[in-house]
Amino acid sequence: MKMTTKAIELTTKDIAYLKGFSLMIITGGSSGIGCSIIKAIRTVVPNIWVCNISRSKPAFFLGEFGSHQCLDLNDADALARTAEELLKRATAAPPGKILLVNNSGFGDYGRLPDLDRAKQLRMIDVNIRAVVDLTTRLLPALMIRGGTVVTIASTAAFQPTPFLATYGATKAFVRNWCLALNEDLRGTGVRTLTVCPGPTRTNFFKAAGFTKPPIQSGAASLDMTADEVAFFTLRGIVREKTLVVTGWKNRAIAFFGSKLPIVWITRIGARILRKLRLEQHR
Ligand SMILES: NC(=O)c1ccc[n+]([C@@H]2O[C@H](COP(=O)([O-])OP(=O)(O)OC[C@H]3O[C@@H](n4cnc5c(N)ncnc54)[C@H](OP(=O)(O)O)[C@@H]3O)[C@@H](O)[C@H]2O)c1
């Protein structure tokens, strides 16, 4: 059996690897990339237990092997209680590895002095604190059963991002944290995978305050569908990658960007992102 999208395919061996997981815990599976990851893994492993954690229930049917935990990741106490429940569920789940997907996240676009401070702090809580908190609370279960911790970062993690200053910095944090965690976990049967998508057609841009998503068209197009990002994620898991930047154009930009002095790349980024701000106010 082969599973193909525009860009990638999963082989029979890949599918056998994914069938080694019996439980997936995911944040933000109600929309966008998270929703596509649930649908993609369910295509391959129909009876995997899926626990979705987000504020809104997924519109699609999670099925008899799925459950939804309504949780605002800003609420640290509720997160701690949910993690306790999940640890119990992990013990009760059928034998197999655990897949933890830290996907929830949001951005806030604009000049920092003009942005809402409380929203910036909530972003740090969801994009960083909840990732560290949930992962470290669930690690004991993953270390007993084996597993993979996937974190959805961004290509914004590779350089400072003016006009998305806090967002880019949160993604740089989780990228570095997850890469380091992978080394800390060496020999334990648990690995981490950091996925860095470029612009993806989801609700992200609207939630971040863009009136017009910065999605390009034609040969310069960098954008992808959430389904494509989901399949890059599954392929990264089965190939036991630690870092996946989705698509060769995003990889080239991340690579060449990292070769330039950081002050230059920040100035270049500011010019591009400031233009989007001007377009937003036209
Ligand atoms: N789209 C892009 O261009 C792009 C590019 C690079 C990286 N990413 C990253 O990809 C991830 C998924 O985003 P997306 O593009 O799929 O956008 P999305 O459709 O807006 O999904 C964001 C998800 O995060 C959840 N979420 C937000 N705040 C939350 C909170 N306080 N508590 C719990 N869950 C919360 C949302 O669930 P509820 O609303 O139900 O709570 C939603 O399911 C994010 O980490 C984002 O930073 C996106």
PDB file of N, CA and C and ligand atoms in Angstrom, residues 27-35 52-57 68 71-75 102-107 122 126-127 152-156 167 171 195-205 207 215 226, ligand 1:
ATOM      1  N   THR A  27      -2.546  18.651  20.705  1.00  0.00           N
ATOM      2  CA  THR A  27      -3.186  19.916  21.051  1.00  0.00           C
ATOM      3  C   THR A  27      -3.582  20.634  19.755  1.00  0.00           C
ATOM      4  N   GLY A  28      -4.733  21.283  19.805  1.00  0.00           N
ATOM      5  CA  GLY A  28      -5.159  22.091  18.648  1.00  0.00           C
ATOM      6  C   GLY A  28      -5.591  21.284  17.446  1.00  0.00           C
ATOM      7  N   GLY A  29      -6.203  20.118  17.707  1.00  0.00           N
ATOM      8  CA  GLY A  29      -6.651  19.280  16.586  1.00  0.00           C
ATOM      9  C   GLY A  29      -8.007  19.682  16.033  1.00  0.00           C
ATOM     10  N   SER A  30      -8.538  20.796  16.524  1.00  0.00           N
ATOM     11  CA  SER A  30      -9.875  21.189  16.066  1.00  0.00           C
ATOM     12  C   SER A  30      -9.841  21.897  14.716  1.00  0.00           C
ATOM     13  N   SER A  31      -8.675  22.330  14.281  1.00  0.00           N
ATOM     14  CA  SER A  31      -8.611  23.048  12.989  1.00  0.00           C
ATOM     15  C   SER A  31      -7.209  22.918  12.398  1.00  0.00           C
ATOM     16  N   GLY A  32      -7.074  23.384  11.164  1.00  0.00           N
ATOM     17  CA  GLY A  32      -5.780  23.559  10.511  1.00  0.00           C
ATOM     18  C   GLY A  32      -4.870  22.339  10.501  1.00  0.00           C
ATOM     19  N   ILE A  33      -3.608  22.570  10.853  1.00  0.00           N
ATOM     20  CA  ILE A  33      -2.579  21.530  10.757  1.00  0.00           C
ATOM     21  C   ILE A  33      -2.899  20.372  11.706  1.00  0.00           C
ATOM     22  N   GLY A  34      -3.351  20.690  12.926  1.00  0.00           N
ATOM     23  CA  GLY A  34      -3.671  19.641  13.902  1.00  0.00           C
ATOM     24  C   GLY A  34      -4.770  18.724  13.399  1.00  0.00           C
ATOM     25  N   CYS A  35      -5.807  19.332  12.842  1.00  0.00           N
ATOM     26  CA  CYS A  35      -6.930  18.560  12.284  1.00  0.00           C
ATOM     27  C   CYS A  35      -6.421  17.643  11.154  1.00  0.00           C
ATOM     28  N   ASN A  52      -7.704  14.685  21.753  1.00  0.00           N
ATOM     29  CA  ASN A  52      -7.490  16.060  21.288  1.00  0.00           C
ATOM     30  C   ASN A  52      -7.707  17.045  22.430  1.00  0.00           C
ATOM     31  N   ILE A  53      -6.775  17.977  22.551  1.00  0.00           N
ATOM     32  CA  ILE A  53      -6.881  19.015  23.589  1.00  0.00           C
ATOM     33  C   ILE A  53      -6.958  20.372  22.899  1.00  0.00           C
ATOM     34  N   SER A  54      -8.092  21.026  23.000  1.00  0.00           N
ATOM     35  CA  SER A  54      -8.215  22.399  22.487  1.00  0.00           C
ATOM     36  C   SER A  54      -9.480  23.011  23.053  1.00  0.00           C
ATOM     37  N   ARG A  55      -9.678  24.316  22.771  1.00  0.00           N
ATOM     38  CA  ARG A  55     -10.859  24.970  23.349  1.00  0.00           C
ATOM     39  C   ARG A  55     -12.128  24.543  22.633  1.00  0.00           C
ATOM     40  N   SER A  56     -12.063  24.352  21.309  1.00  0.00           N
ATOM     41  CA  SER A  56     -13.281  23.967  20.582  1.00  0.00           C
ATOM     42  C   SER A  56     -13.181  22.521  20.102  1.00  0.00           C
ATOM     43  N   LYS A  57     -14.328  21.854  20.100  1.00  0.00           N
ATOM     44  CA  LYS A  57     -14.383  20.447  19.698  1.00  0.00           C
ATOM     45  C   LYS A  57     -14.185  20.347  18.181  1.00  0.00           C
ATOM     46  N   HIS A  68     -12.254  14.233  23.173  1.00  0.00           N
ATOM     47  CA  HIS A  68     -11.892  15.648  23.136  1.00  0.00           C
ATOM     48  C   HIS A  68     -11.856  16.194  24.549  1.00  0.00           C
ATOM     49  N   LEU A  71      -9.969  22.456  26.704  1.00  0.00           N
ATOM     50  CA  LEU A  71      -8.977  23.074  27.596  1.00  0.00           C
ATOM     51  C   LEU A  71      -8.379  24.310  26.937  1.00  0.00           C
ATOM     52  N   ASP A  72      -8.294  25.374  27.729  1.00  0.00           N
ATOM     53  CA  ASP A  72      -7.551  26.547  27.296  1.00  0.00           C
ATOM     54  C   ASP A  72      -6.135  26.372  27.845  1.00  0.00           C
ATOM     55  N   LEU A  73      -5.162  26.286  26.966  1.00  0.00           N
ATOM     56  CA  LEU A  73      -3.780  26.000  27.403  1.00  0.00           C
ATOM     57  C   LEU A  73      -3.187  27.130  28.236  1.00  0.00           C
ATOM     58  N   ASN A  74      -3.860  28.269  28.306  1.00  0.00           N
ATOM     59  CA  ASN A  74      -3.424  29.342  29.207  1.00  0.00           C
ATOM     60  C   ASN A  74      -3.665  28.993  30.662  1.00  0.00           C
ATOM     61  N   ASP A  75      -4.551  28.011  30.894  1.00  0.00           N
ATOM     62  CA  ASP A  75      -4.943  27.659  32.259  1.00  0.00           C
ATOM     63  C   ASP A  75      -4.012  26.547  32.770  1.00  0.00           C
ATOM     64  N   ASN A 102       2.519  18.539  20.011  1.00  0.00           N
ATOM     65  CA  ASN A 102       2.320  19.905  20.493  1.00  0.00           C
ATOM     66  C   ASN A 102       2.084  20.791  19.279  1.00  0.00           C
ATOM     67  N   ASN A 103       0.810  21.023  18.974  1.00  0.00           N
ATOM     68  CA  ASN A 103       0.497  21.761  17.757  1.00  0.00           C
ATOM     69  C   ASN A 103      -0.123  23.133  18.007  1.00  0.00           C
ATOM     70  N   SER A 104      -0.883  23.270  19.119  1.00  0.00           N
ATOM     71  CA  SER A 104      -1.576  24.543  19.369  1.00  0.00           C
ATOM     72  C   SER A 104      -0.606  25.713  19.343  1.00  0.00           C
ATOM     73  N   GLY A 105      -1.055  26.798  18.774  1.00  0.00           N
ATOM     74  CA  GLY A 105      -0.219  27.997  18.772  1.00  0.00           C
ATOM     75  C   GLY A 105      -0.911  29.100  18.011  1.00  0.00           C
ATOM     76  N   PHE A 106      -0.508  30.339  18.271  1.00  0.00           N
ATOM     77  CA  PHE A 106      -1.057  31.453  17.499  1.00  0.00           C
ATOM     78  C   PHE A 106      -0.051  32.593  17.466  1.00  0.00           C
ATOM     79  N   GLY A 107      -0.278  33.520  16.562  1.00  0.00           N
ATOM     80  CA  GLY A 107       0.596  34.680  16.415  1.00  0.00           C
ATOM     81  C   GLY A 107      -0.192  35.968  16.599  1.00  0.00           C
ATOM     82  N   ARG A 122      -0.257  35.740  26.644  1.00  0.00           N
ATOM     83  CA  ARG A 122      -1.021  34.491  26.423  1.00  0.00           C
ATOM     84  C   ARG A 122      -0.325  33.649  25.350  1.00  0.00           C
ATOM     85  N   VAL A 126       0.812  29.763  25.612  1.00  0.00           N
ATOM     86  CA  VAL A 126       0.352  28.659  24.743  1.00  0.00           C
ATOM     87  C   VAL A 126       1.512  28.092  23.923  1.00  0.00           C
ATOM     88  N   ASN A 127       2.296  28.996  23.322  1.00  0.00           N
ATOM     89  CA  ASN A 127       3.329  28.536  22.377  1.00  0.00           C
ATOM     90  C   ASN A 127       4.557  27.941  23.076  1.00  0.00           C
ATOM     91  N   ILE A 152       5.095  21.487  16.614  1.00  0.00           N
ATOM     92  CA  ILE A 152       4.976  22.303  15.407  1.00  0.00           C
ATOM     93  C   ILE A 152       5.548  23.676  15.721  1.00  0.00           C
ATOM     94  N   ALA A 153       6.745  23.941  15.192  1.00  0.00           N
ATOM     95  CA  ALA A 153       7.382  25.261  15.336  1.00  0.00           C
ATOM     96  C   ALA A 153       7.005  26.065  14.093  1.00  0.00           C
ATOM     97  N   SER A 154       7.990  26.597  13.383  1.00  0.00           N
ATOM     98  CA  SER A 154       7.702  27.426  12.202  1.00  0.00           C
ATOM     99  C   SER A 154       9.026  27.803  11.561  1.00  0.00           C
ATOM    100  N   THR A 155       8.983  28.209  10.277  1.00  0.00           N
ATOM    101  CA  THR A 155      10.203  28.774   9.685  1.00  0.00           C
ATOM    102  C   THR A 155      10.529  30.118  10.349  1.00  0.00           C
ATOM    103  N   ALA A 156       9.546  30.686  11.074  1.00  0.00           N
ATOM    104  CA  ALA A 156       9.808  31.918  11.848  1.00  0.00           C
ATOM    105  C   ALA A 156      10.820  31.668  12.965  1.00  0.00           C
ATOM    106  N   TYR A 167       5.922  36.136  18.419  1.00  0.00           N
ATOM    107  CA  TYR A 167       5.612  34.842  17.802  1.00  0.00           C
ATOM    108  C   TYR A 167       6.900  34.135  17.348  1.00  0.00           C
ATOM    109  N   LYS A 171       8.686  30.533  18.685  1.00  0.00           N
ATOM    110  CA  LYS A 171       8.977  29.368  17.832  1.00  0.00           C
ATOM    111  C   LYS A 171      10.468  29.027  17.868  1.00  0.00           C
ATOM    112  N   VAL A 195       8.818  20.278  13.697  1.00  0.00           N
ATOM    113  CA  VAL A 195       8.359  20.543  12.332  1.00  0.00           C
ATOM    114  C   VAL A 195       8.268  22.055  12.144  1.00  0.00           C
ATOM    115  N   CYS A 196       8.902  22.556  11.081  1.00  0.00           N
ATOM    116  CA  CYS A 196       8.879  23.998  10.801  1.00  0.00           C
ATOM    117  C   CYS A 196       8.174  24.254   9.476  1.00  0.00           C
ATOM    118  N   PRO A 197       6.865  24.472   9.527  1.00  0.00           N
ATOM    119  CA  PRO A 197       6.155  24.797   8.286  1.00  0.00           C
ATOM    120  C   PRO A 197       6.402  26.262   7.913  1.00  0.00           C
ATOM    121  N   GLY A 198       6.330  26.534   6.612  1.00  0.00           N
ATOM    122  CA  GLY A 198       6.256  27.923   6.146  1.00  0.00           C
ATOM    123  C   GLY A 198       4.780  28.300   6.103  1.00  0.00           C
ATOM    124  N   PRO A 199       4.433  29.364   5.354  1.00  0.00           N
ATOM    125  CA  PRO A 199       3.038  29.780   5.286  1.00  0.00           C
ATOM    126  C   PRO A 199       2.116  28.618   4.874  1.00  0.00           C
ATOM    127  N   THR A 200       1.086  28.401   5.665  1.00  0.00           N
ATOM    128  CA  THR A 200       0.177  27.262   5.439  1.00  0.00           C
ATOM    129  C   THR A 200      -1.242  27.793   5.448  1.00  0.00           C
ATOM    130  N   ARG A 201      -2.075  27.296   4.525  1.00  0.00           N
ATOM    131  CA  ARG A 201      -3.445  27.832   4.401  1.00  0.00           C
ATOM    132  C   ARG A 201      -4.340  27.312   5.520  1.00  0.00           C
ATOM    133  N   THR A 202      -4.367  28.059   6.622  1.00  0.00           N
ATOM    134  CA  THR A 202      -5.212  27.701   7.771  1.00  0.00           C
ATOM    135  C   THR A 202      -5.802  28.995   8.328  1.00  0.00           C
ATOM    136  N   ASN A 203      -6.419  28.863   9.486  1.00  0.00           N
ATOM    137  CA  ASN A 203      -7.005  30.024  10.159  1.00  0.00           C
ATOM    138  C   ASN A 203      -5.949  30.903  10.834  1.00  0.00           C
ATOM    139  N   PHE A 204      -4.682  30.452  10.776  1.00  0.00           N
ATOM    140  CA  PHE A 204      -3.605  31.123  11.519  1.00  0.00           C
ATOM    141  C   PHE A 204      -3.546  32.630  11.231  1.00  0.00           C
ATOM    142  N   PHE A 205      -3.598  32.994   9.946  1.00  0.00           N
ATOM    143  CA  PHE A 205      -3.383  34.399   9.577  1.00  0.00           C
ATOM    144  C   PHE A 205      -4.512  35.285  10.075  1.00  0.00           C
ATOM    145  N   ALA A 207      -6.394  34.620  12.694  1.00  0.00           N
ATOM    146  CA  ALA A 207      -6.252  34.691  14.159  1.00  0.00           C
ATOM    147  C   ALA A 207      -5.121  35.649  14.551  1.00  0.00           C
ATOM    148  N   ILE A 215      -0.003  34.965   1.462  1.00  0.00           N
ATOM    149  CA  ILE A 215       0.171  33.744   0.675  1.00  0.00           C
ATOM    150  C   ILE A 215       0.468  34.192  -0.753  1.00  0.00           C
ATOM    151  N   ALA A 226      -2.668  22.427   4.826  1.00  0.00           N
ATOM    152  CA  ALA A 226      -2.439  21.765   6.116  1.00  0.00           C
ATOM    153  C   ALA A 226      -2.233  20.262   5.899  1.00  0.00           C
TER     154      ALA A 226
HETATM  155  N1  LIG B   1      -0.509  28.442   9.214  1.00  0.00           N
HETATM  156  C1  LIG B   1       0.761  28.779   9.119  1.00  0.00           C
HETATM  157  O1  LIG B   1       1.167  29.502   8.182  1.00  0.00           O
HETATM  158  C2  LIG B   1       1.771  28.238  10.112  1.00  0.00           C
HETATM  159  C3  LIG B   1       3.144  28.292   9.757  1.00  0.00           C
HETATM  160  C4  LIG B   1       4.079  27.814  10.657  1.00  0.00           C
HETATM  161  C5  LIG B   1       3.680  27.271  11.867  1.00  0.00           C
HETATM  162  N2  LIG B   1       2.361  27.236  12.197  1.00  0.00           N
HETATM  163  C6  LIG B   1       1.987  26.674  13.503  1.00  0.00           C
HETATM  164  O2  LIG B   1       1.122  25.580  13.297  1.00  0.00           O
HETATM  165  C7  LIG B   1       0.356  25.367  14.481  1.00  0.00           C
HETATM  166  C8  LIG B   1      -1.096  25.145  14.089  1.00  0.00           C
HETATM  167  O3  LIG B   1      -1.605  26.350  13.537  1.00  0.00           O
HETATM  168  P1  LIG B   1      -2.572  26.356  12.264  1.00  0.00           P
HETATM  169  O4  LIG B   1      -1.832  26.972  11.144  1.00  0.00           O
HETATM  170  O5  LIG B   1      -3.174  25.030  12.042  1.00  0.00           O
HETATM  171  O6  LIG B   1      -3.646  27.450  12.712  1.00  0.00           O
HETATM  172  P2  LIG B   1      -5.104  27.276  13.354  1.00  0.00           P
HETATM  173  O7  LIG B   1      -5.999  26.596  12.392  1.00  0.00           O
HETATM  174  O8  LIG B   1      -5.449  28.649  13.854  1.00  0.00           O
HETATM  175  O9  LIG B   1      -4.864  26.288  14.566  1.00  0.00           O
HETATM  176  C9  LIG B   1      -4.366  26.705  15.810  1.00  0.00           C
HETATM  177  C10 LIG B   1      -4.810  25.703  16.853  1.00  0.00           C
HETATM  178  O10 LIG B   1      -4.298  26.116  18.122  1.00  0.00           O
HETATM  179  C11 LIG B   1      -5.326  25.934  19.085  1.00  0.00           C
HETATM  180  N3  LIG B   1      -5.201  26.934  20.139  1.00  0.00           N
HETATM  181  C12 LIG B   1      -4.988  28.259  20.019  1.00  0.00           C
HETATM  182  N4  LIG B   1      -5.020  28.847  21.217  1.00  0.00           N
HETATM  183  C13 LIG B   1      -5.259  27.863  22.123  1.00  0.00           C
HETATM  184  C14 LIG B   1      -5.402  27.823  23.525  1.00  0.00           C
HETATM  185  N5  LIG B   1      -5.345  28.935  24.275  1.00  0.00           N
HETATM  186  N6  LIG B   1      -5.636  26.624  24.122  1.00  0.00           N
HETATM  187  C15 LIG B   1      -5.728  25.500  23.400  1.00  0.00           C
HETATM  188  N7  LIG B   1      -5.583  25.466  22.062  1.00  0.00           N
HETATM  189  C16 LIG B   1      -5.360  26.640  21.434  1.00  0.00           C
HETATM  190  C17 LIG B   1      -6.617  26.166  18.326  1.00  0.00           C
HETATM  191  O11 LIG B   1      -7.657  25.379  18.921  1.00  0.00           O
HETATM  192  P3  LIG B   1      -8.943  26.034  19.619  1.00  0.00           P
HETATM  193  O12 LIG B   1      -9.208  27.341  18.935  1.00  0.00           O
HETATM  194  O13 LIG B   1     -10.003  25.003  19.473  1.00  0.00           O
HETATM  195  O14 LIG B   1      -8.506  26.191  21.046  1.00  0.00           O
HETATM  196  C18 LIG B   1      -6.323  25.644  16.941  1.00  0.00           C
HETATM  197  O15 LIG B   1      -6.751  24.304  16.783  1.00  0.00           O
HETATM  198  C19 LIG B   1       0.590  26.581  15.376  1.00  0.00           C
HETATM  199  O16 LIG B   1       1.508  26.252  16.395  1.00  0.00           O
HETATM  200  C20 LIG B   1       1.201  27.598  14.426  1.00  0.00           C
HETATM  201  O17 LIG B   1       2.044  28.503  15.107  1.00  0.00           O
HETATM  202  C21 LIG B   1       1.388  27.704  11.337  1.00  0.00           C
END
